[in-house]
Amino acid sequence: MKILEQYILRRVVLMFLTALVPVLAIIWTTQVLRRINLVTDSGQSVGSFMLLATMILPTIISTVLPFALVIGITHTLTTMNNDSELAVIDAAGAPRRTIQRPLLMLAGGLSIFSFVMIGFVEPAMRVNVRTMIATAYADLLSSVIEEKTFRQIEPGLFVQISERQAGRQMKGLLVADSRDPSSELIYYAREGAVEETGKALIMQDGEVQRKAPNGDVTVIRFDRYAFDLSDLSEERGEARYGAKDRDILYLADPDPLDERYVSNPNDFSAELHRRITASFFPLVFALISLMMCGDARSHREARLHPMASALIMALTVFWGSNYVTSLAETSTAFVPLQYLVPLASGGAATFMLATNRSPRLPKAVSALLNKAVAMTQRRLGQNAGGTA
């Protein structure tokens, strides 16, 4: 690689990382805060929460990475254009591929990296996150860890304890069960404990009040009573995996007995092709960025900032791809469109670069912008004159 190519690549990589890290940190923080209830509701330790936060990180890298590349390329090349570096490169007779080659190589490497992340790493992390959450909520004792606070275990079932003791022992239990519309049950017990298997809540020295639909109340005292939690524990402790939780090899050849696949086979097909096409984004967005600011231009041109233009085009491709994916989930007839959106965008940008053409605003829009700029300059000049 030539010294000039190394210089351009180094600057783009530096700007790419500068854009990637803060944006990734912001989005990661918002995703982590959505899981804060894992600590408050299930009583998990801070270490478990941080492990969960770490596993969430790879699931958002592939989404942020292509846009950080757009920012890195457009900012670097725009700065070089403003400093007349691109004009000097053109004047020296260097071909445009001197600028394009290192950036396309970087984009190609990031596309391969995105394919590995989206196809294998991201689904593996999703599975770990789902398993961890399901395990945390499987035990009723964890769900009611806060003393003297009503905790809804599921709709119609509330539990409160007065005091937690060593092990799995509790004091002052109150269980309100209104899941069955034919009767409302309220359990009081002085002591209780959850079995090691988590399938039963053993209550001692208490009473149960049963309220019938007609308003009659029946009170029964008991020395020992076992409240069944087997269905609840199995339901909450079971992690269910959808199409987004499967790796790309499974999506290509799903288990025909998979319940999710049997009920929604189009989801697996759409997700498979989404992952393949999403790995094209770094390369496609790099081509769009080079099309917008890959050559020397005059500062007097009436145009949006290249970064704004490139980001708008990249977001349009991204949203269009996601919309087509949602259509493919309803019918496999839309699967070709999943490839058409990124490939057509990349092909158009490649054609513009190959023919040395630059995207320009329509004449009507350009004239309107020129008029607006002229009016603004006149007003600023009048205000400056009046102040003086």
mmCIF file of C-alpha atoms in Angstrom:
data_model
loop_
_atom_site.group_PDB
_atom_site.id
_atom_site.type_symbol
_atom_site.label_atom_id
_atom_site.label_comp_id
_atom_site.label_asym_id
_atom_site.label_seq_id
_atom_site.Cartn_x
_atom_site.Cartn_y
_atom_site.Cartn_z
ATOM 1 C CA MET A 1 0.000 0.000 0.000
ATOM 2 C CA LYS A 2 1.341 3.402 -0.950
ATOM 3 C CA ILE A 3 2.215 6.041 1.630
ATOM 4 C CA LEU A 4 -0.688 8.242 0.507
ATOM 5 C CA GLU A 5 -3.111 5.330 0.796
ATOM 6 C CA GLN A 6 -1.812 4.553 4.279
ATOM 7 C CA TYR A 7 -2.238 8.199 5.239
ATOM 8 C CA ILE A 8 -5.871 8.266 4.093
ATOM 9 C CA LEU A 9 -6.653 4.888 5.668
ATOM 10 C CA ARG A 10 -5.117 5.877 8.989
ATOM 11 C CA ARG A 11 -7.169 9.060 9.177
ATOM 12 C CA VAL A 12 -10.400 7.296 8.240
ATOM 13 C CA VAL A 13 -9.843 4.491 10.774
ATOM 14 C CA LEU A 14 -9.154 7.025 13.513
ATOM 15 C CA MET A 15 -12.305 8.978 12.718
ATOM 16 C CA PHE A 16 -14.277 5.746 12.342
ATOM 17 C CA LEU A 17 -13.335 4.633 15.850
ATOM 18 C CA THR A 18 -13.986 8.126 17.214
ATOM 19 C CA ALA A 19 -17.533 7.962 15.848
ATOM 20 C CA LEU A 20 -18.133 4.289 16.668
ATOM 21 C CA VAL A 21 -17.241 4.250 20.360
ATOM 22 C CA PRO A 22 -19.464 7.121 21.627
ATOM 23 C CA VAL A 23 -22.502 6.128 19.539
ATOM 24 C CA LEU A 24 -22.065 2.493 20.539
ATOM 25 C CA ALA A 25 -21.805 3.510 24.198
ATOM 26 C CA ILE A 26 -25.019 5.573 24.027
ATOM 27 C CA ILE A 27 -27.077 2.848 22.347
ATOM 28 C CA TRP A 28 -25.582 0.187 24.614
ATOM 29 C CA THR A 29 -26.520 2.228 27.682
ATOM 30 C CA THR A 30 -30.141 2.563 26.544
ATOM 31 C CA GLN A 31 -30.343 -1.185 25.911
ATOM 32 C CA VAL A 32 -28.816 -1.985 29.302
ATOM 33 C CA LEU A 33 -31.223 0.299 31.152
ATOM 34 C CA ARG A 34 -34.123 -1.645 29.666
ATOM 35 C CA ARG A 35 -32.804 -4.706 31.537
ATOM 36 C CA ILE A 36 -32.329 -2.987 34.886
ATOM 37 C CA ASN A 37 -35.427 -4.792 36.153
ATOM 38 C CA LEU A 38 -33.353 -7.986 36.169
ATOM 39 C CA VAL A 39 -31.688 -6.607 39.305
ATOM 40 C CA THR A 40 -34.710 -4.950 40.872
ATOM 41 C CA ASP A 41 -37.187 -7.778 40.222
ATOM 42 C CA SER A 42 -35.134 -10.941 40.403
ATOM 43 C CA GLY A 43 -32.460 -9.949 42.869
ATOM 44 C CA GLN A 44 -29.501 -10.703 40.669
ATOM 45 C CA SER A 45 -26.104 -9.387 41.708
ATOM 46 C CA VAL A 46 -24.343 -6.459 40.062
ATOM 47 C CA GLY A 47 -21.868 -8.939 38.594
ATOM 48 C CA SER A 48 -24.662 -10.836 36.854
ATOM 49 C CA PHE A 49 -26.089 -7.587 35.536
ATOM 50 C CA MET A 50 -22.717 -6.520 34.128
ATOM 51 C CA LEU A 51 -22.338 -9.932 32.493
ATOM 52 C CA LEU A 52 -25.727 -9.428 30.881
ATOM 53 C CA ALA A 53 -24.709 -5.947 29.726
ATOM 54 C CA THR A 54 -21.536 -7.339 28.190
ATOM 55 C CA MET A 55 -23.496 -9.950 26.253
ATOM 56 C CA ILE A 56 -25.854 -7.276 24.891
ATOM 57 C CA LEU A 57 -22.969 -5.291 23.349
ATOM 58 C CA PRO A 58 -22.271 -7.575 20.347
ATOM 59 C CA THR A 59 -25.943 -7.457 19.344
ATOM 60 C CA ILE A 60 -25.727 -3.746 18.469
ATOM 61 C CA ILE A 61 -22.243 -3.499 16.957
ATOM 62 C CA SER A 62 -23.336 -4.650 13.498
ATOM 63 C CA THR A 63 -26.026 -1.948 13.373
ATOM 64 C CA VAL A 64 -23.832 0.965 14.450
ATOM 65 C CA LEU A 65 -20.695 -0.022 12.537
ATOM 66 C CA PRO A 66 -21.797 0.906 8.948
ATOM 67 C CA PHE A 67 -22.948 4.384 10.013
ATOM 68 C CA ALA A 68 -19.711 5.005 11.895
ATOM 69 C CA LEU A 69 -17.893 4.132 8.666
ATOM 70 C CA VAL A 70 -19.965 6.728 6.786
ATOM 71 C CA ILE A 71 -19.020 9.366 9.352
ATOM 72 C CA GLY A 72 -15.353 8.367 9.233
ATOM 73 C CA ILE A 73 -15.098 8.514 5.436
ATOM 74 C CA THR A 74 -17.147 11.659 4.857
ATOM 75 C CA HIS A 75 -15.538 13.631 7.671
ATOM 76 C CA THR A 76 -12.014 12.702 6.612
ATOM 77 C CA LEU A 77 -12.490 13.377 2.900
ATOM 78 C CA THR A 78 -14.416 16.599 3.521
ATOM 79 C CA THR A 79 -11.623 17.840 5.766
ATOM 80 C CA MET A 80 -9.043 16.915 3.133
ATOM 81 C CA ASN A 81 -11.085 18.761 0.508
ATOM 82 C CA ASN A 82 -11.358 21.869 2.692
ATOM 83 C CA ASP A 83 -7.588 21.752 3.244
ATOM 84 C CA SER A 84 -7.096 21.435 -0.558
ATOM 85 C CA GLU A 85 -5.437 18.041 -0.110
ATOM 86 C CA LEU A 86 -7.785 16.384 -2.608
ATOM 87 C CA ALA A 87 -7.070 19.155 -5.124
ATOM 88 C CA VAL A 88 -3.323 18.584 -4.692
ATOM 89 C CA ILE A 89 -3.776 14.830 -5.181
ATOM 90 C CA ASP A 90 -5.703 15.447 -8.421
ATOM 91 C CA ALA A 91 -3.133 18.004 -9.602
ATOM 92 C CA ALA A 92 -0.326 15.520 -8.978
ATOM 93 C CA GLY A 93 -1.987 13.128 -11.438
ATOM 94 C CA ALA A 94 -2.861 10.452 -8.886
ATOM 95 C CA PRO A 95 -5.800 8.273 -10.016
ATOM 96 C CA ARG A 96 -8.986 8.240 -7.989
ATOM 97 C CA ARG A 97 -8.404 4.653 -6.988
ATOM 98 C CA THR A 98 -5.611 5.988 -4.758
ATOM 99 C CA ILE A 99 -8.346 7.328 -2.500
ATOM 100 C CA GLN A 100 -10.907 4.648 -3.173
ATOM 101 C CA ARG A 101 -8.835 1.485 -2.835
ATOM 102 C CA PRO A 102 -7.824 1.690 0.859
ATOM 103 C CA LEU A 103 -11.343 2.697 1.894
ATOM 104 C CA LEU A 104 -12.985 -0.081 -0.093
ATOM 105 C CA MET A 105 -10.537 -2.557 1.398
ATOM 106 C CA LEU A 106 -11.500 -1.326 4.857
ATOM 107 C CA ALA A 107 -15.193 -1.572 3.984
ATOM 108 C CA GLY A 108 -14.728 -5.090 2.623
ATOM 109 C CA GLY A 109 -13.029 -6.190 5.829
ATOM 110 C CA LEU A 110 -15.806 -4.665 7.905
ATOM 111 C CA SER A 111 -18.402 -6.453 5.773
ATOM 112 C CA ILE A 112 -16.745 -9.789 6.535
ATOM 113 C CA PHE A 113 -16.581 -8.836 10.206
ATOM 114 C CA SER A 114 -20.296 -7.892 10.138
ATOM 115 C CA PHE A 115 -21.190 -11.216 8.532
ATOM 116 C CA VAL A 116 -19.434 -13.131 11.316
ATOM 117 C CA MET A 117 -21.021 -10.950 14.013
ATOM 118 C CA ILE A 118 -24.538 -11.096 12.565
ATOM 119 C CA GLY A 119 -24.382 -14.730 11.525
ATOM 120 C CA PHE A 120 -22.786 -16.343 14.569
ATOM 121 C CA VAL A 121 -21.740 -14.087 17.458
ATOM 122 C CA GLU A 122 -24.943 -12.046 17.778
ATOM 123 C CA PRO A 123 -27.347 -15.040 17.901
ATOM 124 C CA ALA A 124 -25.098 -16.808 20.404
ATOM 125 C CA MET A 125 -25.198 -13.752 22.671
ATOM 126 C CA ARG A 126 -28.981 -13.514 22.276
ATOM 127 C CA VAL A 127 -29.335 -17.132 23.390
ATOM 128 C CA ASN A 128 -27.139 -16.499 26.426
ATOM 129 C CA VAL A 129 -29.134 -13.398 27.365
ATOM 130 C CA ARG A 130 -32.475 -15.206 27.070
ATOM 131 C CA THR A 131 -31.182 -18.168 29.066
ATOM 132 C CA MET A 132 -29.817 -15.922 31.780
ATOM 133 C CA ILE A 133 -33.069 -13.969 32.107
ATOM 134 C CA ALA A 134 -35.182 -17.126 32.117
ATOM 135 C CA THR A 135 -32.991 -18.676 34.816
ATOM 136 C CA ALA A 136 -33.147 -15.523 36.919
ATOM 137 C CA TYR A 137 -36.930 -15.441 36.861
ATOM 138 C CA ALA A 138 -37.478 -19.181 37.221
ATOM 139 C CA ASP A 139 -37.299 -19.118 41.004
ATOM 140 C CA LEU A 140 -40.231 -17.523 42.819
ATOM 141 C CA LEU A 141 -38.007 -16.708 45.780
ATOM 142 C CA SER A 142 -35.884 -14.439 43.567
ATOM 143 C CA SER A 143 -38.962 -12.663 42.264
ATOM 144 C CA VAL A 144 -40.097 -11.631 45.748
ATOM 145 C CA ILE A 145 -36.723 -10.708 47.145
ATOM 146 C CA GLU A 146 -37.869 -7.276 48.338
ATOM 147 C CA GLU A 147 -39.368 -7.475 51.785
ATOM 148 C CA LYS A 148 -42.722 -5.864 52.628
ATOM 149 C CA THR A 149 -43.451 -5.155 48.969
ATOM 150 C CA PHE A 150 -46.152 -6.689 46.815
ATOM 151 C CA ARG A 151 -44.624 -8.390 43.779
ATOM 152 C CA GLN A 152 -46.683 -9.494 40.809
ATOM 153 C CA ILE A 153 -45.407 -12.884 39.693
ATOM 154 C CA GLU A 154 -47.842 -13.085 36.800
ATOM 155 C CA PRO A 155 -51.239 -11.507 36.073
ATOM 156 C CA GLY A 156 -53.525 -12.347 38.972
ATOM 157 C CA LEU A 157 -50.815 -13.691 41.302
ATOM 158 C CA PHE A 158 -49.235 -11.443 43.950
ATOM 159 C CA VAL A 159 -46.803 -12.375 46.724
ATOM 160 C CA GLN A 160 -45.472 -10.471 49.718
ATOM 161 C CA ILE A 161 -43.102 -11.492 52.487
ATOM 162 C CA SER A 162 -42.327 -9.699 55.733
ATOM 163 C CA GLU A 163 -38.844 -11.076 56.303
ATOM 164 C CA ARG A 164 -36.303 -13.204 54.506
ATOM 165 C CA GLN A 165 -34.122 -15.509 56.528
ATOM 166 C CA ALA A 166 -31.066 -17.609 55.804
ATOM 167 C CA GLY A 167 -31.368 -20.077 52.989
ATOM 168 C CA ARG A 168 -34.824 -20.229 51.457
ATOM 169 C CA GLN A 169 -36.795 -19.533 54.632
ATOM 170 C CA MET A 170 -39.314 -16.679 54.879
ATOM 171 C CA LYS A 171 -41.650 -15.213 57.464
ATOM 172 C CA GLY A 172 -44.976 -13.448 57.094
ATOM 173 C CA LEU A 173 -46.225 -14.727 53.731
ATOM 174 C CA LEU A 174 -49.186 -13.315 51.854
ATOM 175 C CA VAL A 175 -50.234 -14.857 48.540
ATOM 176 C CA ALA A 176 -53.184 -13.451 46.564
ATOM 177 C CA ASP A 177 -54.299 -15.698 43.717
ATOM 178 C CA SER A 178 -57.080 -14.455 41.422
ATOM 179 C CA ARG A 179 -56.023 -16.243 38.251
ATOM 180 C CA ASP A 180 -59.135 -18.415 38.379
ATOM 181 C CA PRO A 181 -62.192 -16.166 37.793
ATOM 182 C CA SER A 182 -64.416 -18.670 39.628
ATOM 183 C CA SER A 183 -62.723 -18.041 42.984
ATOM 184 C CA GLU A 184 -60.288 -15.683 44.688
ATOM 185 C CA LEU A 185 -57.798 -17.185 47.126
ATOM 186 C CA ILE A 186 -55.740 -15.366 49.749
ATOM 187 C CA TYR A 187 -53.126 -17.296 51.738
ATOM 188 C CA TYR A 188 -51.594 -16.135 55.014
ATOM 189 C CA ALA A 189 -48.760 -18.007 56.719
ATOM 190 C CA ARG A 190 -46.360 -17.290 59.548
ATOM 191 C CA GLU A 191 -43.503 -19.163 57.914
ATOM 192 C CA GLY A 192 -42.692 -20.635 54.545
ATOM 193 C CA ALA A 193 -39.977 -21.793 52.197
ATOM 194 C CA VAL A 194 -39.521 -22.561 48.526
ATOM 195 C CA GLU A 195 -38.469 -26.093 47.664
ATOM 196 C CA GLU A 196 -35.014 -26.625 46.176
ATOM 197 C CA THR A 197 -36.632 -27.506 42.868
ATOM 198 C CA GLY A 198 -38.621 -24.264 42.915
ATOM 199 C CA LYS A 199 -41.834 -26.153 42.130
ATOM 200 C CA ALA A 200 -43.679 -25.617 45.402
ATOM 201 C CA LEU A 201 -44.040 -22.997 48.106
ATOM 202 C CA ILE A 202 -44.400 -24.716 51.496
ATOM 203 C CA MET A 203 -46.413 -22.565 53.935
ATOM 204 C CA GLN A 204 -46.781 -23.360 57.643
ATOM 205 C CA ASP A 205 -49.207 -22.205 60.358
ATOM 206 C CA GLY A 206 -51.605 -20.149 58.297
ATOM 207 C CA GLU A 207 -55.007 -19.906 56.728
ATOM 208 C CA VAL A 208 -56.548 -19.575 53.298
ATOM 209 C CA GLN A 209 -59.550 -17.435 52.458
ATOM 210 C CA ARG A 210 -61.661 -18.398 49.488
ATOM 211 C CA LYS A 211 -64.123 -15.907 48.025
ATOM 212 C CA ALA A 212 -66.812 -17.321 45.734
ATOM 213 C CA PRO A 213 -68.390 -15.357 42.847
ATOM 214 C CA ASN A 214 -71.543 -14.797 44.966
ATOM 215 C CA GLY A 215 -69.484 -13.094 47.681
ATOM 216 C CA ASP A 216 -69.359 -15.953 50.214
ATOM 217 C CA VAL A 217 -66.028 -16.244 52.030
ATOM 218 C CA THR A 218 -64.663 -19.523 53.384
ATOM 219 C CA VAL A 219 -61.719 -19.576 55.800
ATOM 220 C CA ILE A 220 -59.640 -22.737 56.322
ATOM 221 C CA ARG A 221 -56.744 -22.964 58.755
ATOM 222 C CA PHE A 222 -53.791 -25.226 58.034
ATOM 223 C CA ASP A 223 -50.608 -26.371 59.717
ATOM 224 C CA ARG A 224 -48.792 -27.057 56.458
ATOM 225 C CA TYR A 225 -49.797 -26.273 52.876
ATOM 226 C CA ALA A 226 -47.970 -26.704 49.561
ATOM 227 C CA PHE A 227 -48.697 -24.050 46.942
ATOM 228 C CA ASP A 228 -47.985 -25.504 43.481
ATOM 229 C CA LEU A 229 -45.452 -23.516 41.403
ATOM 230 C CA SER A 230 -44.522 -26.186 38.867
ATOM 231 C CA ASP A 231 -46.355 -24.654 35.913
ATOM 232 C CA LEU A 232 -45.156 -21.194 36.804
ATOM 233 C CA SER A 233 -41.527 -22.241 37.241
ATOM 234 C CA GLU A 234 -41.439 -24.190 34.005
ATOM 235 C CA GLU A 235 -43.019 -21.343 32.031
ATOM 236 C CA ARG A 236 -40.759 -18.648 33.406
ATOM 237 C CA GLY A 237 -37.649 -20.791 33.438
ATOM 238 C CA GLU A 238 -37.933 -21.870 29.838
ATOM 239 C CA ALA A 239 -36.068 -19.767 27.275
ATOM 240 C CA ARG A 240 -37.831 -19.754 23.942
ATOM 241 C CA TYR A 241 -35.766 -19.063 20.857
ATOM 242 C CA GLY A 242 -37.047 -17.391 17.708
ATOM 243 C CA ALA A 243 -35.501 -16.772 14.320
ATOM 244 C CA LYS A 244 -33.292 -13.928 15.575
ATOM 245 C CA ASP A 245 -31.786 -16.225 18.212
ATOM 246 C CA ARG A 246 -30.582 -18.833 15.714
ATOM 247 C CA ASP A 247 -27.259 -18.782 13.884
ATOM 248 C CA ILE A 248 -27.125 -18.564 10.134
ATOM 249 C CA LEU A 249 -26.437 -22.283 9.680
ATOM 250 C CA TYR A 250 -29.604 -23.172 11.586
ATOM 251 C CA LEU A 251 -31.606 -20.646 9.572
ATOM 252 C CA ALA A 252 -30.369 -22.220 6.347
ATOM 253 C CA ASP A 253 -31.507 -25.671 7.521
ATOM 254 C CA PRO A 254 -34.011 -25.284 10.396
ATOM 255 C CA ASP A 255 -35.348 -28.171 12.422
ATOM 256 C CA PRO A 256 -38.718 -29.130 10.863
ATOM 257 C CA LEU A 257 -40.020 -29.916 14.369
ATOM 258 C CA ASP A 258 -39.151 -26.474 15.746
ATOM 259 C CA GLU A 259 -42.416 -24.966 17.015
ATOM 260 C CA ARG A 260 -41.422 -21.440 16.016
ATOM 261 C CA TYR A 261 -40.455 -22.618 12.537
ATOM 262 C CA VAL A 262 -43.678 -24.579 12.106
ATOM 263 C CA SER A 263 -45.811 -21.586 13.126
ATOM 264 C CA ASN A 264 -43.831 -18.896 11.233
ATOM 265 C CA PRO A 265 -41.530 -20.377 8.567
ATOM 266 C CA ASN A 266 -41.298 -17.054 6.716
ATOM 267 C CA ASP A 267 -39.617 -15.460 9.742
ATOM 268 C CA PHE A 268 -36.685 -17.849 9.421
ATOM 269 C CA SER A 269 -36.356 -17.264 5.684
ATOM 270 C CA ALA A 270 -36.559 -13.472 6.029
ATOM 271 C CA GLU A 271 -34.043 -13.481 8.896
ATOM 272 C CA LEU A 272 -31.576 -15.597 6.905
ATOM 273 C CA HIS A 273 -31.595 -13.218 3.941
ATOM 274 C CA ARG A 274 -31.581 -10.165 6.211
ATOM 275 C CA ARG A 275 -28.322 -11.274 7.771
ATOM 276 C CA ILE A 276 -26.726 -11.877 4.393
ATOM 277 C CA THR A 277 -27.800 -8.515 2.978
ATOM 278 C CA ALA A 278 -27.001 -6.617 6.202
ATOM 279 C CA SER A 279 -23.372 -7.690 5.858
ATOM 280 C CA PHE A 280 -23.275 -5.696 2.590
ATOM 281 C CA PHE A 281 -23.987 -2.412 4.364
ATOM 282 C CA PRO A 282 -20.389 -1.395 5.196
ATOM 283 C CA LEU A 283 -19.347 -1.823 1.561
ATOM 284 C CA VAL A 284 -22.487 -0.168 0.161
ATOM 285 C CA PHE A 285 -22.267 2.760 2.588
ATOM 286 C CA ALA A 286 -18.577 3.220 1.743
ATOM 287 C CA LEU A 287 -19.458 3.467 -1.958
ATOM 288 C CA ILE A 288 -22.151 6.032 -1.171
ATOM 289 C CA SER A 289 -19.697 8.055 0.930
ATOM 290 C CA LEU A 290 -17.064 8.019 -1.812
ATOM 291 C CA MET A 291 -19.691 9.075 -4.329
ATOM 292 C CA MET A 292 -20.597 12.066 -2.171
ATOM 293 C CA CYS A 293 -17.134 13.348 -1.279
ATOM 294 C CA GLY A 294 -14.487 11.287 -3.079
ATOM 295 C CA ASP A 295 -13.265 14.081 -5.357
ATOM 296 C CA ALA A 296 -12.097 17.677 -5.044
ATOM 297 C CA ARG A 297 -14.900 20.235 -5.164
ATOM 298 C CA SER A 298 -15.267 23.974 -4.878
ATOM 299 C CA HIS A 299 -16.513 25.460 -1.630
ATOM 300 C CA ARG A 300 -18.922 27.633 -3.629
ATOM 301 C CA GLU A 301 -21.117 24.724 -4.713
ATOM 302 C CA ALA A 302 -24.667 24.865 -3.373
ATOM 303 C CA ARG A 303 -25.001 21.477 -1.683
ATOM 304 C CA LEU A 304 -25.682 19.884 1.645
ATOM 305 C CA HIS A 305 -22.758 18.887 3.779
ATOM 306 C CA PRO A 306 -21.425 15.590 2.346
ATOM 307 C CA MET A 307 -21.786 13.865 5.712
ATOM 308 C CA ALA A 308 -25.460 14.854 5.960
ATOM 309 C CA SER A 309 -26.131 13.736 2.385
ATOM 310 C CA ALA A 310 -24.340 10.411 2.845
ATOM 311 C CA LEU A 311 -26.076 9.693 6.160
ATOM 312 C CA ILE A 312 -29.495 10.472 4.665
ATOM 313 C CA MET A 313 -28.848 8.091 1.787
ATOM 314 C CA ALA A 314 -27.472 5.410 4.118
ATOM 315 C CA LEU A 315 -30.474 5.697 6.442
ATOM 316 C CA THR A 316 -32.794 5.453 3.449
ATOM 317 C CA VAL A 317 -31.130 2.215 2.351
ATOM 318 C CA PHE A 318 -31.175 0.878 5.912
ATOM 319 C CA TRP A 319 -34.853 1.678 6.481
ATOM 320 C CA GLY A 320 -35.774 0.381 3.051
ATOM 321 C CA SER A 321 -34.008 -2.890 3.767
ATOM 322 C CA ASN A 322 -35.789 -3.291 7.106
ATOM 323 C CA TYR A 323 -39.143 -2.529 5.510
ATOM 324 C CA VAL A 324 -38.587 -5.125 2.799
ATOM 325 C CA THR A 325 -37.570 -7.633 5.482
ATOM 326 C CA SER A 326 -40.874 -7.058 7.270
ATOM 327 C CA LEU A 327 -42.650 -7.737 3.981
ATOM 328 C CA ALA A 328 -40.618 -10.924 3.481
ATOM 329 C CA GLU A 329 -41.883 -12.155 6.858
ATOM 330 C CA THR A 330 -45.369 -12.245 5.360
ATOM 331 C CA SER A 331 -44.445 -13.720 1.962
ATOM 332 C CA THR A 332 -41.285 -15.202 0.465
ATOM 333 C CA ALA A 333 -42.097 -13.369 -2.794
ATOM 334 C CA PHE A 334 -40.424 -10.286 -1.275
ATOM 335 C CA VAL A 335 -37.112 -12.057 -0.594
ATOM 336 C CA PRO A 336 -35.509 -10.845 -3.895
ATOM 337 C CA LEU A 337 -36.239 -7.276 -2.807
ATOM 338 C CA GLN A 338 -34.055 -7.828 0.255
ATOM 339 C CA TYR A 339 -31.086 -8.150 -2.096
ATOM 340 C CA LEU A 340 -32.278 -5.540 -4.565
ATOM 341 C CA VAL A 341 -32.231 -2.639 -2.083
ATOM 342 C CA PRO A 342 -28.535 -2.798 -1.062
ATOM 343 C CA LEU A 343 -27.230 -4.135 -4.381
ATOM 344 C CA ALA A 344 -29.071 -1.523 -6.453
ATOM 345 C CA SER A 345 -27.819 1.250 -4.158
ATOM 346 C CA GLY A 346 -24.249 -0.041 -4.284
ATOM 347 C CA GLY A 347 -24.481 -0.551 -8.056
ATOM 348 C CA ALA A 348 -25.692 3.018 -8.618
ATOM 349 C CA ALA A 349 -22.869 4.408 -6.477
ATOM 350 C CA THR A 350 -20.322 2.223 -8.302
ATOM 351 C CA PHE A 351 -21.603 3.488 -11.671
ATOM 352 C CA MET A 352 -21.232 7.109 -10.524
ATOM 353 C CA LEU A 353 -17.690 6.458 -9.339
ATOM 354 C CA ALA A 354 -16.696 4.531 -12.482
ATOM 355 C CA THR A 355 -17.951 7.298 -14.781
ATOM 356 C CA ASN A 356 -16.474 10.103 -12.632
ATOM 357 C CA ARG A 357 -19.915 11.605 -12.101
ATOM 358 C CA SER A 358 -20.927 13.546 -9.041
ATOM 359 C CA PRO A 359 -24.448 13.634 -7.631
ATOM 360 C CA ARG A 360 -25.934 17.087 -7.996
ATOM 361 C CA LEU A 361 -29.043 18.753 -6.747
ATOM 362 C CA PRO A 362 -31.846 19.395 -9.259
ATOM 363 C CA LYS A 363 -31.599 22.837 -10.873
ATOM 364 C CA ALA A 364 -34.778 24.049 -9.173
ATOM 365 C CA VAL A 365 -33.514 23.016 -5.735
ATOM 366 C CA SER A 366 -30.065 24.458 -6.441
ATOM 367 C CA ALA A 367 -31.565 27.785 -7.532
ATOM 368 C CA LEU A 368 -33.738 27.888 -4.429
ATOM 369 C CA LEU A 369 -30.751 27.228 -2.170
ATOM 370 C CA ASN A 370 -28.689 29.899 -3.925
ATOM 371 C CA LYS A 371 -31.520 32.390 -3.476
ATOM 372 C CA ALA A 372 -31.871 31.521 0.210
ATOM 373 C CA VAL A 373 -28.112 31.867 0.771
ATOM 374 C CA ALA A 374 -28.055 35.231 -1.033
ATOM 375 C CA MET A 375 -30.963 36.568 1.020
ATOM 376 C CA THR A 376 -29.326 35.411 4.234
ATOM 377 C CA GLN A 377 -26.053 37.087 3.302
ATOM 378 C CA ARG A 378 -27.839 40.358 2.475
ATOM 379 C CA ARG A 379 -29.707 40.381 5.761
ATOM 380 C CA LEU A 380 -26.589 39.586 7.732
ATOM 381 C CA GLY A 381 -24.820 42.380 5.899
ATOM 382 C CA GLN A 382 -27.620 44.849 6.664
ATOM 383 C CA ASN A 383 -27.651 43.873 10.322
ATOM 384 C CA ALA A 384 -23.898 44.261 10.528
ATOM 385 C CA GLY A 385 -24.106 47.679 8.863
ATOM 386 C CA GLY A 386 -26.884 48.862 11.198
ATOM 387 C CA THR A 387 -24.940 47.768 14.242
ATOM 388 C CA ALA A 388 -21.833 49.539 13.053
#
